[in-house]
Short mmCIF file of C-alpha atoms and ligand atoms in Angstrom, two decimals:
data_model
loop_
_atom_site.label_atom_id
_atom_site.label_comp_id
_atom_site.label_asym_id
_atom_site.label_seq_id
_atom_site.Cartn_x
_atom_site.Cartn_y
_atom_site.Cartn_z
CA UNK C 1 -59.74 92.48 -39.04
CA UNK C 2 -63.23 90.96 -39.05
CA UNK C 3 -61.98 87.44 -38.53
CA UNK C 4 -64.45 84.59 -38.89
CA UNK C 5 -62.76 82.53 -36.15
CA UNK C 6 -65.30 81.23 -33.66
CA UNK C 7 -63.42 79.05 -31.21
CA UNK C 8 -61.10 80.19 -28.39
CA UNK C 9 -57.49 80.66 -29.46
CA UNK C 10 -54.30 79.56 -27.67
CA UNK C 11 -50.95 80.54 -29.19
CA UNK C 12 -47.84 78.62 -28.11
CA UNK C 13 -44.29 79.75 -28.87
CA UNK C 14 -40.90 79.33 -27.33
CA UNK C 15 -40.10 83.07 -27.17
CA UNK C 16 -42.50 85.28 -25.22
CA UNK C 17 -43.72 88.52 -26.76
CA UNK C 18 -42.86 90.67 -23.71
CA UNK C 19 -39.80 90.02 -21.57
CA UNK C 20 -39.88 91.87 -18.25
CA UNK C 21 -36.41 92.89 -17.10
CA UNK C 22 -35.17 94.33 -13.82
CA UNK C 23 -33.39 97.65 -14.33
CA UNK C 24 -32.05 100.29 -11.94
CA UNK C 25 -35.23 102.25 -12.53
CA UNK C 26 -37.61 99.38 -11.86
CA UNK C 27 -39.12 96.80 -14.19
CA UNK C 28 -39.04 97.45 -17.92
CA UNK C 29 -40.45 95.23 -20.63
CA UNK C 30 -38.48 94.53 -23.76
CA UNK C 31 -39.85 93.30 -27.04
CA UNK C 32 -37.22 91.08 -28.65
CA UNK C 33 -36.27 91.25 -32.33
CA UNK C 34 -37.55 88.20 -34.12
CA UNK C 35 -39.97 87.35 -36.84
CA UNK C 36 -42.32 85.02 -35.00
CA UNK C 37 -43.14 87.34 -32.17
CA UNK C 38 -43.45 90.49 -34.28
CA UNK C 39 -46.01 88.65 -36.38
CA UNK C 40 -48.16 87.17 -33.61
CA UNK C 41 -48.45 89.96 -31.05
CA UNK C 42 -50.63 92.23 -33.21
CA UNK C 43 -52.76 89.23 -34.05
CA UNK C 44 -53.52 88.28 -30.46
CA UNK C 45 -54.12 91.89 -29.46
CA UNK C 46 -56.79 91.89 -32.12
CA UNK C 47 -58.34 88.48 -31.41
CA UNK C 48 -57.78 88.10 -27.66
CA UNK C 49 -57.04 84.72 -26.08
CA UNK C 50 -54.09 83.03 -24.39
CA UNK C 51 -50.39 82.87 -25.26
CA UNK C 52 -48.15 80.28 -23.62
CA UNK C 53 -44.39 80.80 -23.77
CA UNK C 54 -41.10 80.47 -21.90
CA UNK C 55 -40.78 83.24 -19.29
CA UNK C 56 -37.15 84.27 -19.84
CA UNK C 57 -36.91 87.75 -18.28
CA UNK C 58 -35.27 88.58 -14.95
CA UNK C 59 -38.49 90.22 -13.68
CA UNK C 60 -40.93 87.82 -15.32
CA UNK C 61 -42.03 86.22 -12.07
CA UNK C 62 -42.72 89.62 -10.55
CA UNK C 63 -45.11 90.79 -13.27
CA UNK C 64 -46.83 87.43 -13.63
CA UNK C 65 -48.05 86.34 -10.22
CA UNK C 66 -49.33 82.79 -10.65
CA UNK C 67 -47.53 82.63 -14.01
CA UNK C 68 -50.02 84.85 -15.88
CA UNK C 69 -49.38 88.39 -17.14
CA UNK C 70 -52.00 90.51 -18.88
CA UNK C 71 -50.84 92.16 -22.14
CA UNK C 72 -50.65 95.09 -22.32
CA UNK C 73 -50.54 95.68 -18.57
CA UNK C 74 -52.52 98.92 -18.76
CA UNK C 75 -55.29 97.76 -21.09
CA UNK C 76 -55.25 93.94 -21.24
CA UNK C 77 -56.06 92.37 -24.58
CA UNK C 78 -54.78 88.84 -23.96
CA UNK C 79 -53.18 86.65 -21.25
CA UNK C 80 -49.55 85.62 -21.40
CA UNK C 81 -48.84 82.35 -19.49
CA UNK C 82 -45.20 81.96 -18.58
CA UNK C 83 -43.38 78.65 -18.31
CA UNK C 84 -40.20 78.86 -16.23
CA UNK C 85 -37.16 76.81 -17.23
CA UNK C 86 -34.09 76.04 -15.12
CA UNK C 87 -30.55 76.59 -16.51
CA UNK C 88 -30.15 72.92 -17.44
CA UNK C 89 -33.42 72.97 -19.37
CA UNK C 90 -32.49 76.19 -21.17
CA UNK C 91 -29.13 74.77 -22.14
CA UNK C 92 -30.37 71.38 -23.36
CA UNK C 93 -33.65 72.38 -24.98
CA UNK C 94 -33.02 75.85 -26.35
CA UNK C 95 -29.29 76.45 -26.74
CA UNK C 96 -28.26 72.96 -27.75
CA UNK C 97 -30.96 70.85 -29.35
CA UNK C 98 -32.98 73.66 -30.97
CA UNK C 99 -30.35 76.28 -31.79
CA UNK C 100 -27.25 74.16 -32.33
CA UNK C 101 -29.06 71.16 -33.81
CA UNK C 102 -32.34 71.78 -35.62
CA UNK C 103 -31.67 75.41 -36.63
CA UNK C 104 -28.45 74.85 -38.63
CA UNK C 105 -29.73 71.54 -40.02
CA UNK C 106 -32.92 73.14 -41.33
CA UNK C 107 -30.83 75.85 -42.98
CA UNK C 108 -28.67 73.16 -44.63
CA UNK C 109 -25.58 74.26 -42.70
CA UNK C 110 -24.87 70.72 -41.63
CA UNK C 111 -21.29 71.20 -40.53
CA UNK C 112 -22.58 73.49 -37.79
CA UNK C 113 -25.22 71.05 -36.48
CA UNK C 114 -24.56 69.22 -33.19
CA UNK C 115 -26.88 66.62 -31.68
CA UNK C 116 -26.62 64.70 -28.42
CA UNK C 117 -28.91 62.25 -26.67
CA UNK C 118 -28.73 64.20 -23.47
CA UNK C 119 -29.88 67.41 -25.17
CA UNK C 120 -32.60 65.42 -26.96
CA UNK C 121 -34.00 64.07 -23.67
CA UNK C 122 -34.17 67.58 -22.25
CA UNK C 123 -35.76 68.88 -25.46
CA UNK C 124 -38.45 66.19 -25.22
CA UNK C 125 -39.12 66.89 -21.55
CA UNK C 126 -39.38 70.64 -22.04
CA UNK C 127 -41.81 70.09 -24.92
CA UNK C 128 -43.84 67.96 -22.52
CA UNK C 129 -43.79 70.72 -19.94
CA UNK C 130 -45.29 73.05 -22.57
CA UNK C 131 -47.85 70.41 -23.57
CA UNK C 132 -49.00 69.96 -19.96
CA UNK C 133 -49.46 73.68 -19.56
CA UNK C 134 -51.44 73.86 -22.81
CA UNK C 135 -53.60 70.96 -21.62
CA UNK C 136 -54.25 72.76 -18.34
CA UNK C 137 -54.99 76.25 -19.66
CA UNK C 138 -56.93 75.57 -22.87
CA UNK C 139 -60.70 75.94 -22.95
CA UNK C 140 -62.67 72.99 -24.39
CA UNK C 141 -62.33 72.61 -28.18
CA UNK C 142 -59.89 75.51 -28.41
CA UNK C 143 -57.75 76.12 -31.47
CA UNK C 144 -54.09 75.62 -30.60
CA UNK C 145 -51.70 77.57 -32.80
CA UNK C 146 -48.20 76.33 -31.96
CA UNK C 147 -44.94 77.33 -33.53
CA UNK C 148 -41.62 76.37 -34.91
CA UNK C 149 -38.66 74.07 -34.46
CA UNK C 150 -38.32 74.50 -30.69
CA UNK C 151 -41.70 72.82 -30.16
CA UNK C 152 -41.76 70.08 -32.80
CA UNK C 153 -43.01 67.39 -30.40
CA UNK C 154 -45.79 69.50 -28.99
CA UNK C 155 -48.61 68.55 -31.41
CA UNK C 156 -48.54 64.84 -30.61
CA UNK C 157 -47.92 65.44 -26.90
CA UNK C 158 -50.95 67.77 -26.70
CA UNK C 159 -53.08 65.31 -28.65
CA UNK C 160 -52.35 62.58 -26.12
CA UNK C 161 -53.32 64.79 -23.20
CA UNK C 162 -56.28 66.62 -24.74
CA UNK C 163 -57.79 64.93 -27.80
CA UNK C 164 -60.57 67.56 -27.91
CA UNK C 165 -58.17 70.31 -28.99
CA UNK C 166 -57.60 71.24 -32.64
CA UNK C 167 -53.94 71.84 -33.42
CA UNK C 168 -52.18 73.84 -36.14
CA UNK C 169 -48.40 73.96 -36.06
CA UNK C 170 -46.48 76.46 -38.19
CA UNK C 171 -42.86 75.79 -39.13
CA UNK C 172 -41.22 79.19 -39.70
CA UNK C 173 -37.87 78.07 -41.06
CA UNK C 174 -37.02 76.01 -44.17
CA UNK C 175 -37.81 72.30 -44.13
CA UNK C 176 -34.63 70.43 -45.11
CA UNK C 177 -34.57 67.87 -47.91
CA UNK C 178 -34.72 64.28 -46.66
CA UNK C 179 -31.04 63.50 -47.25
CA UNK C 180 -30.21 66.30 -44.81
CA UNK C 181 -33.08 65.71 -42.37
CA UNK C 182 -32.04 62.10 -41.80
CA UNK C 183 -28.71 63.26 -40.37
CA UNK C 184 -30.66 64.25 -37.27
CA UNK C 185 -30.56 61.12 -35.09
CA UNK C 186 -34.12 61.74 -33.86
CA UNK C 187 -35.69 62.73 -37.19
CA UNK C 188 -38.44 60.11 -36.98
CA UNK C 189 -39.50 61.30 -33.54
CA UNK C 190 -39.54 64.87 -34.83
CA UNK C 191 -41.80 63.85 -37.72
CA UNK C 192 -44.07 61.84 -35.40
CA UNK C 193 -44.30 64.84 -33.09
CA UNK C 194 -45.39 67.16 -35.89
CA UNK C 195 -47.86 64.66 -37.33
CA UNK C 196 -49.89 65.04 -34.14
CA UNK C 197 -51.23 68.29 -35.64
CA UNK C 198 -54.39 68.63 -37.74
CA UNK C 199 -52.84 71.31 -39.92
CA UNK C 200 -49.14 71.73 -40.62
CA UNK C 201 -48.10 75.03 -42.15
CA UNK C 202 -44.90 75.87 -44.01
CA UNK C 203 -43.67 79.04 -45.71
CA UNK C 204 -43.42 77.77 -49.31
CA UNK C 205 -44.49 74.94 -51.59
CA UNK C 206 -40.88 73.77 -51.70
CA UNK C 207 -41.00 73.23 -47.92
CA UNK C 208 -44.29 71.34 -48.21
CA UNK C 209 -42.84 69.09 -50.92
CA UNK C 210 -39.73 68.40 -48.88
CA UNK C 211 -41.82 67.59 -45.82
CA UNK C 212 -44.13 65.21 -47.69
CA UNK C 213 -41.13 63.42 -49.17
CA UNK C 214 -39.61 63.13 -45.68
CA UNK C 215 -42.78 61.51 -44.34
CA UNK C 216 -43.01 59.13 -47.28
CA UNK C 217 -39.39 58.06 -46.95
CA UNK C 218 -39.49 57.65 -43.17
CA UNK C 219 -42.50 55.45 -42.44
CA UNK C 220 -44.02 52.39 -44.02
CA UNK C 221 -47.57 52.75 -42.72
CA UNK C 222 -48.31 56.18 -44.05
CA UNK C 223 -49.93 57.42 -47.20
CA UNK C 224 -49.26 60.78 -48.78
CA UNK C 225 -51.76 62.38 -51.12
CA UNK C 226 -49.64 64.92 -52.97
CA UNK C 227 -52.49 66.45 -54.88
CA UNK C 228 -54.59 67.18 -51.83
CA UNK C 229 -51.50 67.80 -49.73
CA UNK C 230 -52.63 65.40 -47.05
CA UNK C 231 -50.91 62.77 -44.95
CA UNK C 232 -52.96 59.77 -43.82
CA UNK C 233 -51.42 58.55 -40.62
CA UNK C 234 -52.74 56.44 -37.73
CA UNK C 235 -56.39 56.81 -38.86
CA UNK C 236 -56.07 60.58 -39.05
CA UNK C 237 -55.69 63.06 -41.88
CA UNK C 238 -53.13 65.87 -41.61
CA UNK C 239 -53.36 68.84 -43.96
CA UNK C 240 -49.92 70.04 -45.03
CA UNK C 241 -49.95 73.41 -46.79
CA UNK C 242 -47.93 76.50 -47.60
CA UNK C 243 -49.14 79.60 -45.76
CA UNK C 244 -46.54 82.30 -46.53
CA UNK C 245 -46.28 84.58 -43.49
CA UNK C 246 -46.67 88.30 -44.10
CA UNK C 247 -46.75 91.73 -42.47
CA UNK C 248 -49.47 94.20 -41.53
CA UNK C 249 -48.72 96.60 -44.38
CA UNK C 250 -51.52 99.02 -43.43
CA UNK C 251 -50.16 99.42 -39.91
CA UNK C 252 -46.59 99.86 -41.17
CA UNK C 253 -47.67 102.48 -43.70
CA UNK C 254 -49.40 104.53 -41.05
CA UNK C 255 -46.35 104.28 -38.77
CA UNK C 256 -44.04 105.66 -41.44
CA UNK C 257 -46.48 108.38 -42.47
CA UNK C 258 -46.87 109.66 -38.90
CA UNK C 259 -45.35 113.14 -38.39
CA UNK C 260 -42.77 111.84 -35.88
CA UNK C 261 -41.44 109.04 -38.09
CA UNK C 262 -41.61 111.23 -41.22
CA UNK C 263 -39.36 113.74 -39.42
CA UNK C 264 -37.04 110.95 -38.24
CA UNK C 265 -36.82 109.51 -41.72
CA UNK C 266 -35.98 112.87 -43.31
CA UNK C 267 -33.45 113.52 -40.56
CA UNK C 268 -31.68 110.28 -41.43
CA UNK C 269 -31.29 111.32 -45.04
CA UNK C 270 -30.13 114.80 -44.04
CA UNK C 271 -27.49 113.39 -41.71
CA UNK C 272 -26.26 110.43 -43.70
CA UNK C 273 -26.45 111.23 -47.40
CA UNK C 274 -25.06 114.19 -49.31
CA UNK C 275 -24.70 115.30 -52.93
CA UNK C 276 -26.75 112.61 -54.66
CA UNK C 277 -25.39 109.71 -52.62
CA UNK C 278 -27.62 106.65 -52.32
CA UNK C 279 -28.45 105.16 -48.93
CA UNK C 280 -28.51 101.37 -48.54
CA UNK C 281 -29.76 99.48 -45.47
CA UNK C 282 -29.77 96.02 -44.01
CA UNK C 283 -31.37 94.84 -40.75
CA UNK C 284 -30.69 91.40 -39.32
CA UNK C 285 -30.33 89.45 -36.16
CA UNK C 286 -26.60 88.64 -36.13
CA UNK C 287 -27.24 85.10 -37.35
CA UNK C 288 -24.96 83.17 -39.72
CA UNK C 289 -27.99 82.22 -41.86
CA UNK C 290 -28.59 85.87 -42.77
CA UNK C 291 -25.49 86.10 -44.98
CA UNK C 292 -24.01 89.18 -43.30
CA UNK C 293 -20.39 88.29 -44.11
CA UNK C 294 -21.19 87.35 -47.74
CA UNK C 295 -22.94 90.71 -48.04
CA UNK C 296 -19.85 92.57 -46.82
CA UNK C 297 -17.74 90.54 -49.24
CA UNK C 298 -20.09 91.54 -52.06
CA UNK C 299 -19.82 95.19 -51.03
CA UNK C 300 -16.03 94.92 -51.12
CA UNK C 301 -16.29 93.37 -54.59
CA UNK C 302 -18.67 96.14 -55.64
CA UNK C 303 -16.31 98.96 -54.65
CA UNK C 304 -13.44 97.12 -56.37
CA UNK C 305 -15.28 96.50 -59.65
CA UNK C 306 -17.05 99.84 -59.86
CA UNK C 307 -14.55 102.39 -58.54
CA UNK C 308 -16.67 105.28 -59.85
CA UNK C 309 -19.24 104.31 -57.20
CA UNK C 310 -16.84 105.02 -54.35
CA UNK C 311 -18.17 108.00 -52.46
CA UNK C 312 -21.65 107.59 -54.00
CA UNK C 313 -23.05 104.93 -51.66
CA UNK C 314 -23.54 104.96 -47.89
CA UNK C 315 -24.53 101.64 -46.41
CA UNK C 316 -26.19 101.46 -42.99
CA UNK C 317 -26.20 97.98 -41.44
CA UNK C 318 -28.21 97.23 -38.32
CA UNK C 319 -26.89 94.06 -36.72
CA UNK C 320 -28.81 93.01 -33.62
CA UNK C 321 -27.09 90.71 -31.11
CA UNK C 322 -28.89 87.37 -30.77
CA UNK C 323 -28.34 83.95 -29.13
CA UNK C 324 -25.10 85.19 -27.59
CA UNK C 325 -24.98 82.06 -25.40
CA UNK C 326 -23.85 80.17 -28.54
CA UNK C 327 -20.16 80.75 -29.32
CA UNK C 328 -20.70 80.72 -33.11
CA UNK C 329 -22.95 83.77 -32.72
CA UNK C 330 -20.42 85.68 -30.62
CA UNK C 331 -17.73 84.86 -33.18
CA UNK C 332 -19.95 86.08 -36.03
CA UNK C 333 -20.57 89.37 -34.26
CA UNK C 334 -16.81 89.96 -33.97
CA UNK C 335 -16.23 88.90 -37.58
CA UNK C 336 -18.82 91.42 -38.81
CA UNK C 337 -17.06 94.19 -36.90
CA UNK C 338 -13.68 93.22 -38.36
CA UNK C 339 -14.93 93.02 -41.96
CA UNK C 340 -16.73 96.35 -41.63
CA UNK C 341 -13.60 98.01 -40.31
CA UNK C 342 -11.54 96.57 -43.17
CA UNK C 343 -13.91 97.87 -45.87
CA UNK C 344 -13.95 101.32 -44.29
CA UNK C 345 -10.15 101.34 -44.08
CA UNK C 346 -9.62 100.06 -47.62
CA UNK C 347 -12.14 102.28 -49.42
CA UNK C 348 -13.16 105.13 -47.11
CA UNK C 349 -11.50 108.53 -46.70
CA UNK C 350 -11.84 111.63 -44.53
CA UNK C 351 -15.08 112.65 -46.23
CA UNK C 352 -16.74 109.32 -46.73
CA UNK C 353 -17.28 106.15 -44.68
CA UNK C 354 -18.85 103.43 -46.86
CA UNK C 355 -20.38 101.26 -44.09
CA UNK C 356 -22.03 102.58 -40.94
CA UNK C 357 -22.97 100.07 -38.25
CA UNK C 358 -25.61 100.01 -35.54
CA UNK C 359 -24.96 97.06 -33.25
CA UNK C 360 -28.06 97.06 -31.10
CA UNK C 361 -31.80 96.71 -31.37
CA UNK C 362 -33.67 99.77 -32.64
CA UNK C 363 -37.20 100.81 -31.74
CA UNK C 364 -39.58 99.25 -34.28
CA UNK C 365 -41.13 102.51 -35.47
CA UNK C 366 -37.75 104.12 -36.04
CA UNK C 367 -36.64 101.02 -37.89
CA UNK C 368 -39.53 101.53 -40.30
CA UNK C 369 -38.44 105.15 -40.67
CA UNK C 370 -34.97 103.95 -41.68
CA UNK C 371 -36.55 101.68 -44.29
CA UNK C 372 -38.52 104.63 -45.65
CA UNK C 373 -35.37 106.72 -45.94
CA UNK C 374 -33.39 104.15 -47.92
CA UNK C 375 -32.65 104.00 -51.65
CA UNK C 376 -32.02 100.28 -51.52
CA UNK C 377 -32.10 97.36 -49.08
CA UNK C 378 -29.92 94.26 -49.14
CA UNK C 379 -31.46 91.02 -47.86
CA UNK C 380 -28.81 88.40 -48.42
CA UNK C 381 -29.82 85.34 -46.38
CA UNK C 382 -28.00 82.08 -47.18
CA UNK C 383 -31.29 80.31 -46.46
CA UNK C 384 -34.38 81.82 -44.89
CA UNK C 385 -37.90 80.54 -44.27
CA UNK C 386 -39.49 83.81 -45.37
CA UNK C 387 -37.63 86.97 -44.21
CA UNK C 388 -39.98 89.58 -42.83
CA UNK C 389 -37.41 92.37 -43.17
CA UNK C 390 -37.88 92.23 -46.96
CA UNK C 391 -41.65 92.63 -46.59
CA UNK C 392 -41.28 95.38 -43.99
CA UNK C 393 -38.93 97.32 -46.26
CA UNK C 394 -41.46 97.18 -49.10
CA UNK C 395 -44.28 98.23 -46.74
CA UNK C 396 -42.33 101.21 -45.41
CA UNK C 397 -41.36 102.52 -48.87
CA UNK C 398 -44.24 104.96 -49.14
CA UNK C 399 -42.14 107.31 -51.31
CA UNK C 400 -41.34 104.39 -53.64
CA UNK C 401 -37.75 105.44 -54.16
CA UNK C 402 -36.11 102.23 -53.02
CA UNK C 403 -34.99 99.02 -54.68
CA UNK C 404 -35.03 95.67 -52.90
CA UNK C 405 -32.20 93.24 -53.55
CA UNK C 406 -33.38 89.91 -52.25
CA UNK C 407 -31.70 86.56 -51.87
CA UNK C 408 -33.33 83.97 -54.08
CA UNK C 409 -33.01 81.44 -51.25
CA UNK C 410 -35.33 83.42 -48.94
CA UNK C 411 -38.99 82.34 -48.96
CA UNK C 412 -39.97 85.97 -49.67
CA UNK C 413 -38.41 85.73 -53.14
CA UNK C 414 -41.27 83.43 -54.21
CA UNK C 415 -43.64 86.38 -53.81
CA UNK C 416 -41.64 89.60 -54.22
CA UNK C 417 -40.87 88.99 -57.87
CA UNK C 418 -40.05 92.61 -58.69
CA UNK C 419 -37.08 92.60 -56.31
CA UNK C 420 -33.65 92.17 -57.92
CA UNK C 421 -32.66 88.59 -57.18
CA UNK C 422 -29.24 87.97 -55.69
CA UNK C 423 -27.32 84.83 -54.91
CA UNK C 424 -25.33 85.40 -51.69
CA UNK C 425 -22.91 82.64 -52.73
CA UNK C 426 -21.89 84.66 -55.82
CA UNK C 427 -20.14 87.91 -54.77
CA UNK C 428 -19.45 89.06 -58.34
CA UNK C 429 -23.08 88.55 -59.40
CA UNK C 430 -24.26 90.21 -56.18
CA UNK C 431 -22.05 93.24 -56.89
CA UNK C 432 -23.37 93.44 -60.48
CA UNK C 433 -26.98 93.40 -59.19
CA UNK C 434 -26.16 96.22 -56.82
CA UNK C 435 -24.76 98.24 -59.73
CA UNK C 436 -27.96 97.51 -61.66
CA UNK C 437 -30.08 98.61 -58.69
CA UNK C 438 -28.24 101.92 -58.37
CA UNK C 439 -28.76 102.61 -62.09
CA UNK C 440 -32.52 101.95 -62.15
CA UNK C 441 -34.60 104.98 -63.14
CA UNK C 442 -37.03 106.49 -60.62
CA UNK C 443 -39.95 105.29 -62.76
CA UNK C 444 -38.65 101.73 -62.87
CA UNK C 445 -38.21 101.76 -59.09
CA UNK C 446 -41.71 103.10 -58.58
CA UNK C 447 -43.32 100.46 -60.80
CA UNK C 448 -41.47 97.62 -59.08
CA UNK C 449 -42.27 98.90 -55.60
CA UNK C 450 -45.93 99.45 -56.45
CA UNK C 451 -46.29 95.86 -57.68
CA UNK C 452 -44.75 94.46 -54.48
CA UNK C 453 -46.88 96.74 -52.30
CA UNK C 454 -50.01 95.62 -54.16
CA UNK C 455 -49.05 92.04 -53.44
CA UNK C 456 -48.63 92.74 -49.72
CA UNK C 457 -51.99 94.53 -49.58
CA UNK C 458 -53.55 91.37 -50.97
CA UNK C 459 -51.63 89.02 -48.65
CA UNK C 460 -51.46 90.51 -45.16
CA UNK C 461 -50.45 89.07 -41.84
CA UNK C 462 -54.13 88.69 -40.98
CA UNK C 463 -54.80 86.74 -44.17
CA UNK C 464 -51.98 84.39 -43.17
CA UNK C 465 -53.36 83.79 -39.68
CA UNK C 466 -56.97 83.63 -40.83
CA UNK C 467 -56.12 81.13 -43.56
CA UNK C 468 -54.43 78.80 -41.10
CA UNK C 469 -57.02 79.13 -38.37
CA UNK C 470 -60.06 78.82 -40.64
CA UNK C 471 -58.48 75.77 -42.28
CA UNK C 472 -58.01 74.33 -38.81
CA UNK C 473 -61.56 75.15 -37.80
CA UNK C 474 -62.96 73.58 -40.95
CA UNK C 475 -60.98 70.36 -40.89
CA UNK C 476 -61.73 69.74 -37.22
CA UNK C 477 -65.40 70.81 -37.30
CA UNK C 478 -66.56 67.22 -37.61
CA UNK C 479 -64.87 65.93 -34.50
CA UNK C 480 -65.87 68.90 -32.38
CA UNK C 481 -69.51 68.32 -33.27
CA UNK C 482 -69.38 64.56 -32.71
C1 GDG K 1 -37.98 83.52 -38.46
C2 GDG K 1 -37.49 82.90 -39.77
C3 GDG K 1 -39.36 84.08 -40.95
C4 GDG K 1 -34.77 93.00 -36.49
N1 GDG K 1 -33.97 93.90 -35.92
C5 GDG K 1 -34.74 94.66 -35.14
C6 GDG K 1 -36.05 94.21 -35.23
N2 GDG K 1 -36.04 93.18 -36.07
C7 GDG K 1 -37.24 92.45 -36.49
C8 GDG K 1 -37.49 92.66 -37.97
C9 GDG K 1 -38.37 91.47 -38.29
C10 GDG K 1 -37.79 90.41 -37.35
O1 GDG K 1 -37.06 91.07 -36.33
C11 GDG K 1 -36.85 89.47 -38.08
O2 GDG K 1 -37.63 88.62 -38.86
P1 GDG K 1 -37.06 87.74 -40.03
O3 GDG K 1 -38.23 87.16 -40.75
O4 GDG K 1 -36.23 88.60 -40.92
O5 GDG K 1 -36.10 86.65 -39.39
P2 GDG K 1 -36.10 85.59 -38.12
O6 GDG K 1 -36.00 86.30 -36.84
O7 GDG K 1 -35.00 84.65 -38.44
O8 GDG K 1 -37.52 84.85 -38.21
C12 GDG K 1 -37.87 83.82 -40.95
C13 GDG K 1 -39.84 84.52 -39.59
O9 GDG K 1 -39.42 83.62 -38.56
C14 GDG K 1 -41.36 84.63 -39.54
O10 GDG K 1 -41.95 83.44 -39.93
O11 GDG K 1 -39.64 85.12 -41.88
O12 GDG K 1 -37.50 83.22 -42.16
O13 GDG K 1 -36.09 82.67 -39.76
O14 GDG K 1 -39.70 91.70 -37.95
O15 GDG K 1 -38.08 93.92 -38.17
N3 GDG K 1 -37.07 94.75 -34.56
C15 GDG K 1 -36.80 95.82 -33.75
N4 GDG K 1 -35.54 96.32 -33.61
C16 GDG K 1 -34.48 95.78 -34.29
O16 GDG K 1 -33.34 96.26 -34.16
N5 GDG K 1 -37.81 96.38 -33.07
#
């Protein structure tokens, strides 16, 4: 990677990269599906350093005596520091304030958002617990790379405890427009919390614009320099920029080209598609922001409008259970099952089942093999910060046979311009784009895929991290030296 970063690095996230679980056969670690963790683990393995996160596994205390677990256990590359939360903290901080409040609000699904003062107090206290741990574990002048909506107060809390630390905070999900943000009763505290950072990163320029407007509209004693993308606040300057997150395309390409995954990928095609059928895929956490139901509605519309396509398409959807402590997520999971069954009943026959479902997490390498095998992928998020699945699909398409259909409301659509754009709120248009995708010539598919792959080679995961961390190093160089 050859990174120019000089100072020690401390990553802080809510979700830990390795969850150790008790099983009948002993302790087993599980890597959870989720964009943030799949992006940062390879980075820290490369750079070394410390990672502070909530220890949520049933065997976490066992494998981390004193709260620290080396990763990987056999050949340690970095230290994972676990913070333990009690059930009340988990409920108030994670389930309620973060996942039932800030998450739906940021995705503009305001009727789903719930806020309460009690949950807010717990959220603030848990953020403080993280901040204290960061203050205790961080070497002098370290770079703190903290993440996302669960830890919005962390930057200013860390600054109070350890003014020598340089802080970059990356917001992985969309930033809501001000008229929506202000519905959160604590929006000013959230903004104050974030403004404790030296560098604030967002996925797209639209998010940066929305954030700057929010700051401008919320406080009187603040000045926003839109051209330089800086906020001047309490005698400090905060850089606010778009750093679109990416994937390690080189690593993903070598995974899919390995003999084992090549065999797996061919096996999938042999088993699932016959006589010129085209294989479609989707992979999502079962989250209402991912547009899984709208996608099934569009598929229904597609088979209705284009009856000659019946029997020609096999669609494999991987839906991974997530946040099952929230009832809306359990309900969505059931709804997806019902809709899938209905489509298969209405259109399928003895020889052909239009939609196949996998309802559990799949090993990452095999997942890439599925992407390689596919003729098209549907990414239909209602709103999405970036969407790494779209970039992983493009990376895994080493045979360049596939077409990406990508929601124009996902951050990834700002970069992957050769995808076919879809609007998940428009089932008829979505169905027409799918018909267009299926009719594209092999040459057209190849050219589009090549252009997107070139883009990902020029904008890798390491470029993303290096851009943020070198920006942080540069803008804080003066006060480290003084
Ligand atoms: C947030 C933002 C932003 C999924 N199923 C399995 C599996 N996954 C992996 C995917 C991908 C990740 O989980 C999902 O990432 P996304 O980016 O699609 O979505 P979020 O989890 O909502 O992530 C998002 C991201 O943060 C990063 O900034 O892009 O907008 O919402 O890597 O491959 N992994 C495995 N098995 C599965 O079954 N191993």
